[in-house]
mmCIF file of C-alpha atoms and ligand atoms in Angstrom:
data_model
loop_
_atom_site.group_PDB
_atom_site.id
_atom_site.type_symbol
_atom_site.label_atom_id
_atom_site.label_comp_id
_atom_site.label_asym_id
_atom_site.label_seq_id
_atom_site.Cartn_x
_atom_site.Cartn_y
_atom_site.Cartn_z
ATOM 1 C CA UNK A 125 45.679 -21.585 44.471
ATOM 2 C CA UNK A 126 42.273 -19.947 44.327
ATOM 3 C CA UNK A 127 41.915 -20.200 48.144
ATOM 4 C CA UNK A 128 45.197 -18.301 48.600
ATOM 5 C CA UNK A 129 44.089 -15.653 46.124
ATOM 6 C CA UNK A 130 40.820 -15.078 47.988
ATOM 7 C CA UNK A 131 42.725 -14.864 51.234
ATOM 8 C CA UNK A 132 45.250 -12.278 50.048
ATOM 9 C CA UNK A 133 42.486 -10.125 48.590
ATOM 10 C CA UNK A 134 40.591 -9.960 51.900
ATOM 11 C CA UNK A 135 42.390 -6.884 53.340
ATOM 12 C CA UNK A 136 41.422 -4.993 50.178
ATOM 13 C CA UNK A 137 37.773 -5.899 50.736
ATOM 14 C CA UNK A 138 38.081 -4.761 54.344
ATOM 15 C CA UNK A 139 39.512 -1.419 53.274
ATOM 16 C CA UNK A 140 36.676 -0.937 50.803
ATOM 17 C CA UNK A 141 34.024 -1.872 53.335
ATOM 18 C CA UNK A 142 35.529 0.530 55.884
ATOM 19 C CA UNK A 143 34.537 3.293 53.476
ATOM 20 C CA UNK A 144 30.879 2.202 53.377
ATOM 21 C CA UNK A 145 29.556 4.544 56.120
ATOM 22 C CA UNK A 146 31.324 7.472 54.452
ATOM 23 C CA UNK A 147 30.033 6.503 51.012
ATOM 24 C CA UNK A 148 26.499 6.379 52.416
ATOM 25 C CA UNK A 149 26.902 9.713 54.157
ATOM 26 C CA UNK A 150 28.394 11.604 51.224
ATOM 27 C CA UNK A 151 26.424 10.075 48.358
ATOM 28 C CA UNK A 152 24.643 12.821 46.385
ATOM 29 C CA UNK A 153 26.297 15.612 48.396
ATOM 30 C CA UNK A 154 28.280 18.450 46.908
ATOM 31 C CA UNK A 155 31.905 19.033 47.784
ATOM 32 C CA UNK A 156 33.893 22.054 46.651
ATOM 33 C CA UNK A 157 37.629 21.397 46.529
ATOM 34 C CA UNK A 158 40.073 24.269 46.305
ATOM 35 C CA UNK A 159 43.464 23.251 44.949
ATOM 36 C CA UNK A 160 46.013 25.911 45.867
ATOM 37 C CA UNK A 161 48.894 26.848 43.603
ATOM 38 C CA UNK A 162 51.349 26.079 46.396
ATOM 39 C CA UNK A 163 50.038 22.522 46.703
ATOM 40 C CA UNK A 164 50.607 21.810 42.995
ATOM 41 C CA UNK A 165 54.212 20.960 43.679
ATOM 42 C CA UNK A 166 54.850 17.980 41.448
ATOM 43 C CA UNK A 167 53.379 15.909 38.659
ATOM 44 C CA UNK A 168 52.703 12.880 40.863
ATOM 45 C CA UNK A 169 50.713 14.954 43.349
ATOM 46 C CA UNK A 170 48.660 16.566 40.622
ATOM 47 C CA UNK A 171 47.903 13.151 39.108
ATOM 48 C CA UNK A 172 46.913 11.800 42.566
ATOM 49 C CA UNK A 173 44.674 14.852 43.076
ATOM 50 C CA UNK A 174 42.922 14.080 39.769
ATOM 51 C CA UNK A 175 42.482 10.412 40.784
ATOM 52 C CA UNK A 176 40.928 11.423 44.115
ATOM 53 C CA UNK A 177 38.511 13.857 42.475
ATOM 54 C CA UNK A 178 37.425 11.266 39.908
ATOM 55 C CA UNK A 179 37.093 8.672 42.688
ATOM 56 C CA UNK A 180 34.727 10.983 44.604
ATOM 57 C CA UNK A 181 32.711 11.584 41.438
ATOM 58 C CA UNK A 182 32.360 7.832 40.874
ATOM 59 C CA UNK A 183 31.489 7.383 44.553
ATOM 60 C CA UNK A 184 28.391 9.496 43.920
ATOM 61 C CA UNK A 185 29.492 12.948 45.070
ATOM 62 C CA UNK A 186 29.048 16.131 43.056
ATOM 63 C CA UNK A 187 32.541 17.588 42.924
ATOM 64 C CA UNK A 188 33.427 21.160 41.994
ATOM 65 C CA UNK A 189 37.103 22.098 41.709
ATOM 66 C CA UNK A 190 38.239 25.686 42.217
ATOM 67 C CA UNK A 191 41.913 26.213 41.569
ATOM 68 C CA UNK A 192 44.505 28.805 42.499
ATOM 69 C CA UNK A 193 47.848 29.483 40.901
ATOM 70 C CA UNK A 194 49.534 32.236 42.917
ATOM 71 C CA UNK A 195 53.119 30.981 42.415
ATOM 72 C CA UNK A 196 52.467 30.257 38.722
ATOM 73 C CA UNK A 197 51.112 33.821 38.246
ATOM 74 C CA UNK A 198 54.123 35.309 40.040
ATOM 75 C CA UNK A 199 56.507 33.360 37.778
ATOM 76 C CA UNK A 200 54.679 34.492 34.629
ATOM 77 C CA UNK A 201 54.617 38.131 35.785
ATOM 78 C CA UNK A 202 58.371 37.872 36.374
ATOM 79 C CA UNK A 203 58.881 36.564 32.856
ATOM 80 C CA UNK A 204 56.854 39.503 31.510
ATOM 81 C CA UNK A 205 58.906 41.933 33.596
ATOM 82 C CA UNK A 206 55.828 43.007 35.583
ATOM 83 C CA UNK A 207 56.511 43.688 39.241
ATOM 84 C CA UNK A 208 53.817 42.427 41.594
ATOM 85 C CA UNK A 209 53.246 42.841 45.289
ATOM 86 C CA UNK A 210 50.652 41.709 47.804
ATOM 87 C CA UNK A 211 48.620 44.018 50.032
ATOM 88 C CA UNK A 212 46.260 42.632 52.679
ATOM 89 C CA UNK A 213 47.057 39.147 51.313
ATOM 90 C CA UNK A 214 45.869 40.091 47.794
ATOM 91 C CA UNK A 215 47.857 40.671 44.634
ATOM 92 C CA UNK A 216 47.955 44.283 43.499
ATOM 93 C CA UNK A 217 46.682 43.729 39.967
ATOM 94 C CA UNK A 218 47.303 46.345 37.272
ATOM 95 C CA UNK A 219 45.533 46.081 33.874
ATOM 96 C CA UNK A 220 48.683 44.475 32.408
ATOM 97 C CA UNK A 221 48.982 42.072 35.330
ATOM 98 C CA UNK A 222 45.308 41.144 34.929
ATOM 99 C CA UNK A 223 45.969 39.912 31.382
ATOM 100 C CA UNK A 224 48.706 37.645 32.735
ATOM 101 C CA UNK A 225 46.575 36.436 35.679
ATOM 102 C CA UNK A 226 43.794 35.470 33.290
ATOM 103 C CA UNK A 227 46.199 33.795 30.865
ATOM 104 C CA UNK A 228 47.857 31.729 33.599
ATOM 105 C CA UNK A 229 44.710 30.721 35.491
ATOM 106 C CA UNK A 230 42.350 30.032 32.588
ATOM 107 C CA UNK A 231 44.893 29.149 29.896
ATOM 108 C CA UNK A 232 47.474 27.213 31.855
ATOM 109 C CA UNK A 233 46.579 25.939 35.329
ATOM 110 C CA UNK A 234 42.918 25.211 34.566
ATOM 111 C CA UNK A 235 43.800 23.522 31.249
ATOM 112 C CA UNK A 236 46.336 21.292 32.997
ATOM 113 C CA UNK A 237 43.859 20.187 35.700
ATOM 114 C CA UNK A 238 41.108 19.591 33.132
ATOM 115 C CA UNK A 239 43.556 17.485 31.108
ATOM 116 C CA UNK A 240 44.576 15.397 34.130
ATOM 117 C CA UNK A 241 40.958 14.775 35.153
ATOM 118 C CA UNK A 242 39.950 13.870 31.613
ATOM 119 C CA UNK A 243 42.565 11.144 31.448
ATOM 120 C CA UNK A 244 39.926 9.218 33.406
ATOM 121 C CA UNK A 245 37.023 9.903 31.053
ATOM 122 C CA UNK A 246 35.012 12.777 29.589
ATOM 123 C CA UNK A 247 34.414 14.396 32.967
ATOM 124 C CA UNK A 248 35.982 17.789 33.530
ATOM 125 C CA UNK A 249 34.802 21.050 31.986
ATOM 126 C CA UNK A 250 36.756 24.232 32.671
ATOM 127 C CA UNK A 251 35.208 27.631 33.165
ATOM 128 C CA UNK A 252 36.026 30.915 34.817
ATOM 129 C CA UNK A 253 33.726 33.043 36.935
ATOM 130 C CA UNK A 254 33.107 35.064 33.763
ATOM 131 C CA UNK A 255 31.238 32.186 32.121
ATOM 132 C CA UNK A 256 27.437 32.381 32.368
ATOM 133 C CA UNK A 257 27.790 35.075 35.091
ATOM 134 C CA UNK A 258 29.078 32.428 37.517
ATOM 135 C CA UNK A 259 30.991 34.986 39.610
ATOM 136 C CA UNK A 260 30.235 38.723 39.535
ATOM 137 C CA UNK A 261 32.383 41.220 41.395
ATOM 138 C CA UNK A 262 32.915 44.883 42.016
ATOM 139 C CA UNK A 263 36.184 46.659 42.772
ATOM 140 C CA UNK A 264 37.627 45.586 46.114
ATOM 141 C CA UNK A 265 39.310 48.275 48.152
ATOM 142 C CA UNK A 266 40.697 46.768 51.347
ATOM 143 C CA UNK A 267 41.185 48.869 54.442
ATOM 144 C CA UNK A 268 44.805 49.002 55.544
ATOM 145 C CA UNK A 269 45.613 50.968 58.717
ATOM 146 C CA UNK A 270 42.203 52.617 58.560
ATOM 147 C CA UNK A 271 42.514 53.734 54.938
ATOM 148 C CA UNK A 272 40.937 52.359 51.764
ATOM 149 C CA UNK A 273 43.673 51.248 49.403
ATOM 150 C CA UNK A 274 43.465 50.903 45.609
ATOM 151 C CA UNK A 275 44.897 47.506 44.612
ATOM 152 C CA UNK A 276 43.789 47.610 40.981
ATOM 153 C CA UNK A 277 41.623 44.991 39.367
ATOM 154 C CA UNK A 278 40.943 42.885 42.451
ATOM 155 C CA UNK A 279 37.314 41.955 42.820
ATOM 156 C CA UNK A 280 34.955 41.632 45.742
ATOM 157 C CA UNK A 281 32.287 39.059 44.966
ATOM 158 C CA UNK A 282 28.782 40.518 44.793
ATOM 159 C CA UNK A 283 26.867 37.672 43.173
ATOM 160 C CA UNK A 284 27.149 33.987 42.318
ATOM 161 C CA UNK A 285 25.045 32.337 39.623
ATOM 162 C CA UNK A 286 25.294 28.567 40.117
ATOM 163 C CA UNK A 287 23.279 27.753 36.944
ATOM 164 C CA UNK A 288 26.152 26.645 34.714
ATOM 165 C CA UNK A 289 27.840 24.640 37.476
ATOM 166 C CA UNK A 290 24.607 22.922 38.440
ATOM 167 C CA UNK A 291 23.890 22.025 34.822
ATOM 168 C CA UNK A 292 27.349 20.479 34.506
ATOM 169 C CA UNK A 293 26.919 18.536 37.761
ATOM 170 C CA UNK A 294 23.508 17.282 36.634
ATOM 171 C CA UNK A 295 25.221 16.052 33.472
ATOM 172 C CA UNK A 296 27.752 14.076 35.526
ATOM 173 C CA UNK A 297 30.645 16.484 34.834
ATOM 174 C CA UNK A 298 33.293 17.956 37.100
ATOM 175 C CA UNK A 299 33.370 21.773 36.785
ATOM 176 C CA UNK A 300 36.877 23.240 37.170
ATOM 177 C CA UNK A 301 36.592 26.921 38.000
ATOM 178 C CA UNK A 302 39.253 29.642 37.689
ATOM 179 C CA UNK A 303 38.911 32.502 40.152
ATOM 180 C CA UNK A 304 38.272 35.316 37.700
ATOM 181 C CA UNK A 305 35.058 37.328 37.965
ATOM 182 C CA UNK A 306 33.033 39.348 35.515
ATOM 183 C CA UNK A 307 32.666 42.960 36.490
ATOM 184 C CA UNK A 308 29.366 44.336 37.632
ATOM 185 C CA UNK A 309 30.506 47.884 36.746
ATOM 186 C CA UNK A 310 32.378 47.752 33.429
ATOM 187 C CA UNK A 311 33.136 45.306 30.634
ATOM 188 C CA UNK A 312 36.357 44.098 32.243
ATOM 189 C CA UNK A 313 37.240 41.292 34.615
ATOM 190 C CA UNK A 314 38.518 41.033 38.169
ATOM 191 C CA UNK A 315 41.164 38.905 39.889
ATOM 192 C CA UNK A 316 39.620 37.129 42.889
ATOM 193 C CA UNK A 317 41.514 35.182 45.520
ATOM 194 C CA UNK A 318 40.818 31.504 44.840
ATOM 195 C CA UNK A 319 40.028 30.647 48.497
ATOM 196 C CA UNK A 320 37.420 33.392 48.559
ATOM 197 C CA UNK A 321 35.931 32.208 45.256
ATOM 198 C CA UNK A 322 35.791 28.574 46.468
ATOM 199 C CA UNK A 323 34.076 29.554 49.720
ATOM 200 C CA UNK A 324 31.508 31.734 47.944
ATOM 201 C CA UNK A 325 30.726 28.936 45.486
ATOM 202 C CA UNK A 326 30.440 26.351 48.293
ATOM 203 C CA UNK A 327 27.943 28.560 50.113
ATOM 204 C CA UNK A 328 25.926 29.362 46.980
ATOM 205 C CA UNK A 329 25.792 25.692 45.965
ATOM 206 C CA UNK A 330 24.715 24.604 49.458
ATOM 207 C CA UNK A 331 27.733 22.277 49.508
ATOM 208 C CA UNK A 332 28.193 19.801 52.323
ATOM 209 C CA UNK A 333 31.935 20.321 52.439
ATOM 210 C CA UNK A 334 34.515 22.898 51.450
ATOM 211 C CA UNK A 335 37.975 21.394 51.268
ATOM 212 C CA UNK A 336 40.983 23.664 50.871
ATOM 213 C CA UNK A 337 44.225 21.948 49.821
ATOM 214 C CA UNK A 338 47.336 23.912 50.648
ATOM 215 C CA UNK A 339 51.034 23.479 51.450
ATOM 216 C CA UNK A 340 50.805 23.201 55.242
ATOM 217 C CA UNK A 341 49.225 20.555 57.468
ATOM 218 C CA UNK A 342 46.347 22.797 58.457
ATOM 219 C CA UNK A 343 45.891 25.864 60.625
ATOM 220 C CA UNK A 344 48.832 26.071 63.015
ATOM 221 C CA UNK A 345 47.944 27.243 66.498
ATOM 222 C CA UNK A 346 51.010 29.406 66.922
ATOM 223 C CA UNK A 347 52.507 29.870 63.455
ATOM 224 C CA UNK A 348 55.456 30.135 62.752
ATOM 225 C CA UNK A 349 56.652 29.201 66.257
ATOM 226 C CA UNK A 350 55.098 25.764 66.501
ATOM 227 C CA UNK A 351 53.681 23.140 64.176
ATOM 228 C CA UNK A 352 50.775 22.204 66.451
ATOM 229 C CA UNK A 353 47.750 21.931 64.155
ATOM 230 C CA UNK A 354 44.279 22.956 65.374
ATOM 231 C CA UNK A 355 42.265 19.902 64.372
ATOM 232 C CA UNK A 356 38.770 21.275 64.955
ATOM 233 C CA UNK A 357 37.208 24.618 65.759
ATOM 234 C CA UNK A 358 33.793 26.234 65.680
ATOM 235 C CA UNK A 359 32.853 29.311 63.663
ATOM 236 C CA UNK A 360 32.954 31.518 66.789
ATOM 237 C CA UNK A 361 36.333 30.192 67.847
ATOM 238 C CA UNK A 362 37.663 30.871 64.341
ATOM 239 C CA UNK A 363 36.180 34.373 64.291
ATOM 240 C CA UNK A 364 38.157 35.224 67.448
ATOM 241 C CA UNK A 365 41.358 33.889 65.879
ATOM 242 C CA UNK A 366 41.023 35.738 62.555
ATOM 243 C CA UNK A 367 42.699 39.034 63.577
ATOM 244 C CA UNK A 368 45.843 37.100 64.613
ATOM 245 C CA UNK A 369 46.245 35.289 61.290
ATOM 246 C CA UNK A 370 48.668 36.323 58.592
ATOM 247 C CA UNK A 371 49.388 36.037 54.860
ATOM 248 C CA UNK A 372 47.797 33.207 52.887
ATOM 249 C CA UNK A 373 45.851 31.881 55.879
ATOM 250 C CA UNK A 374 43.669 34.984 56.053
ATOM 251 C CA UNK A 375 41.546 34.443 52.893
ATOM 252 C CA UNK A 376 41.508 30.695 53.594
ATOM 253 C CA UNK A 377 40.108 30.972 57.112
ATOM 254 C CA UNK A 378 37.812 33.890 56.220
ATOM 255 C CA UNK A 379 36.510 31.655 53.440
ATOM 256 C CA UNK A 380 35.978 28.730 55.819
ATOM 257 C CA UNK A 381 34.086 31.019 58.202
ATOM 258 C CA UNK A 382 31.931 32.404 55.402
ATOM 259 C CA UNK A 383 31.145 28.860 54.230
ATOM 260 C CA UNK A 384 30.062 27.410 57.592
ATOM 261 C CA UNK A 385 28.105 30.566 58.426
ATOM 262 C CA UNK A 386 26.227 30.153 55.138
ATOM 263 C CA UNK A 387 25.033 26.572 55.206
ATOM 264 C CA UNK A 388 28.153 24.497 54.498
ATOM 265 C CA UNK A 389 28.465 21.674 57.082
ATOM 266 C CA UNK A 390 32.245 21.520 57.327
ATOM 267 C CA UNK A 391 35.119 23.531 55.924
ATOM 268 C CA UNK A 392 38.521 21.869 56.039
ATOM 269 C CA UNK A 393 42.060 22.999 55.388
ATOM 270 C CA UNK A 394 44.230 20.023 54.519
ATOM 271 C CA UNK A 395 47.753 19.287 53.352
ATOM 272 C CA UNK A 396 47.752 19.019 49.573
ATOM 273 C CA UNK A 397 51.357 17.759 49.682
ATOM 274 C CA UNK A 398 50.145 14.459 51.133
ATOM 275 C CA UNK A 399 49.203 12.067 48.350
ATOM 276 C CA UNK A 400 45.503 11.184 48.347
ATOM 277 C CA UNK A 401 44.809 13.625 51.174
ATOM 278 C CA UNK A 402 41.255 14.087 49.823
ATOM 279 C CA UNK A 403 40.414 10.399 50.160
ATOM 280 C CA UNK A 404 42.035 10.216 53.597
ATOM 281 C CA UNK A 405 39.888 13.126 54.693
ATOM 282 C CA UNK A 406 36.572 11.968 53.243
ATOM 283 C CA UNK A 407 36.650 8.187 53.555
ATOM 284 C CA UNK A 408 38.658 7.266 56.647
ATOM 285 C CA UNK A 409 38.737 7.819 60.380
ATOM 286 C CA UNK A 410 42.106 9.487 60.041
ATOM 287 C CA UNK A 411 40.776 12.966 59.256
ATOM 288 C CA UNK A 412 43.775 15.217 58.716
ATOM 289 C CA UNK A 413 44.203 18.977 58.864
ATOM 290 C CA UNK A 414 41.834 21.544 60.352
ATOM 291 C CA UNK A 415 38.058 21.251 60.353
ATOM 292 C CA UNK A 416 35.753 24.235 60.914
ATOM 293 C CA UNK A 417 32.160 23.519 61.908
ATOM 294 C CA UNK A 418 29.133 25.785 62.480
ATOM 295 C CA UNK A 419 28.541 26.836 66.094
ATOM 296 C CA UNK A 420 25.533 24.635 66.736
ATOM 297 C CA UNK A 421 27.268 21.396 65.732
ATOM 298 C CA UNK A 422 28.406 19.225 68.604
ATOM 299 C CA UNK A 423 31.156 16.622 68.645
ATOM 300 C CA UNK A 424 30.357 13.689 66.364
ATOM 301 C CA UNK A 425 27.812 15.430 64.097
ATOM 302 C CA UNK A 426 30.303 16.443 61.434
ATOM 303 C CA UNK A 427 32.951 14.387 59.742
HETATM 304 N N1 ADP B 639 48.423 30.011 61.325
HETATM 305 C C1 ADP B 639 48.916 29.523 60.163
HETATM 306 N N2 ADP B 639 48.882 28.195 59.944
HETATM 307 C C2 ADP B 639 49.363 27.683 58.778
HETATM 308 N N3 ADP B 639 49.898 28.433 57.776
HETATM 309 C C3 ADP B 639 49.959 29.775 57.935
HETATM 310 C C4 ADP B 639 49.465 30.375 59.127
HETATM 311 N N4 ADP B 639 49.620 31.711 59.005
HETATM 312 C C5 ADP B 639 50.174 31.926 57.802
HETATM 313 N N5 ADP B 639 50.394 30.777 57.134
HETATM 314 C C6 ADP B 639 50.974 30.698 55.781
HETATM 315 O O1 ADP B 639 49.925 30.505 54.830
HETATM 316 C C7 ADP B 639 50.425 29.714 53.742
HETATM 317 C C8 ADP B 639 49.289 29.101 52.920
HETATM 318 O O2 ADP B 639 48.638 30.084 52.133
HETATM 319 P P1 ADP B 639 49.022 30.338 50.576
HETATM 320 O O3 ADP B 639 50.493 30.539 50.464
HETATM 321 O O4 ADP B 639 48.132 31.407 50.067
HETATM 322 O O5 ADP B 639 48.692 28.918 49.917
HETATM 323 P P2 ADP B 639 47.781 28.455 48.663
HETATM 324 O O6 ADP B 639 48.551 28.683 47.417
HETATM 325 O O7 ADP B 639 47.558 27.010 48.962
HETATM 326 O O8 ADP B 639 46.499 29.258 48.698
HETATM 327 C C9 ADP B 639 51.315 28.712 54.440
HETATM 328 O O9 ADP B 639 52.279 28.152 53.588
HETATM 329 C C10 ADP B 639 51.953 29.544 55.569
HETATM 330 O O10 ADP B 639 53.151 30.094 55.094
HETATM 331 C C1 X2W B 640 43.498 38.762 44.261
HETATM 332 C C2 X2W B 640 44.498 37.652 44.329
HETATM 333 O O1 X2W B 640 45.407 37.690 45.147
HETATM 334 N N1 X2W B 640 44.337 36.635 43.463
HETATM 335 C C3 X2W B 640 45.194 35.480 43.385
HETATM 336 C C4 X2W B 640 44.506 34.447 42.515
HETATM 337 C C5 X2W B 640 45.170 33.094 42.518
HETATM 338 C C6 X2W B 640 45.147 32.432 43.893
HETATM 339 O O2 X2W B 640 44.399 32.766 44.794
HETATM 340 O O3 X2W B 640 46.035 31.389 43.970
HETATM 341 P P1 X2W B 640 46.455 30.549 45.302
HETATM 342 O O4 X2W B 640 45.237 29.891 45.801
HETATM 343 O O5 X2W B 640 47.454 29.587 44.758
HETATM 344 O O6 X2W B 640 47.051 31.521 46.302
HETATM 345 C C7 X2W B 640 46.570 35.857 42.787
HETATM 346 O O7 X2W B 640 46.644 36.728 41.924
HETATM 347 O O8 X2W B 640 47.562 35.217 43.190
#
């Protein structure tokens, strides 16, 4: 009986031991994980996301979660009868809309993720960029067709203070950050795209990895005509591609470029609809999605 039991358990031991080189490589490193609103499609996926994050924490990584909530904000604005539109990939955010954005991100989405993570122990602490000056911004005025456009209370990040996040990490916690910034100019707050916030935090923290979970397999080479995913590209290759990208991919890939140009070893866009995509990406050979690496890195250095 006991011999059979040992035998049947062997594949499990093999799976665990397969992760050893990755555990060694990532131990003590910081990973920033951005969980996009579009990837939060069902309860099971959200619970699996929380399990993966807690697993990484227990595997010795410092994990910071930055979350989005675009679809959830749009639904709440609808309910409040506030019309919203996107310009240059960013939500035009009036003062009234800003109240709703803050309520949904900090009061709803962040609370839900913190709750899911804390089912596994006293780990997650939620904050927004307002807390302890974590994210400071000034008014962002994107250029559209050569002209500066006013899109309301949308912020451009001017400063990151990693103090609060680092203190939480040192205390063994998992910071869960909502992409709202304090204003450098007035007493109000700004709406910041969550990909941009995650990338800025990853760079400021000197993270090893930025991982962006979304609702597609990665960066498609010729979207929407084909579903061929670009599995790996350098910062320079990505820079050339940027002008051709559209909609939600723009802040994501700009964020990945910013991260790898500012000390982050790899920035990855992966499919958040795949259960346990984070573990697949970090601990196995079967890396999924798109990986961006700095220019100097040659094949085999990152991963
Ligand atoms: N080249 C591309 N490859 C993949 N997706 C793309 C591309 N260009 C645009 N997209 C769009 O970007 C979307 C992801 O961005 P977004 O909707 O902002 O997601 P999230 O809520 O995860 O931030 C995809 O669902 C797809 O519609
Ligand atoms: C300025 C701006 O566009 N902010 C975003 C913030 C949330 C976000 O980025 O959510 P996803 O990651 O789910 O897209 C918004 O209002 O939708």
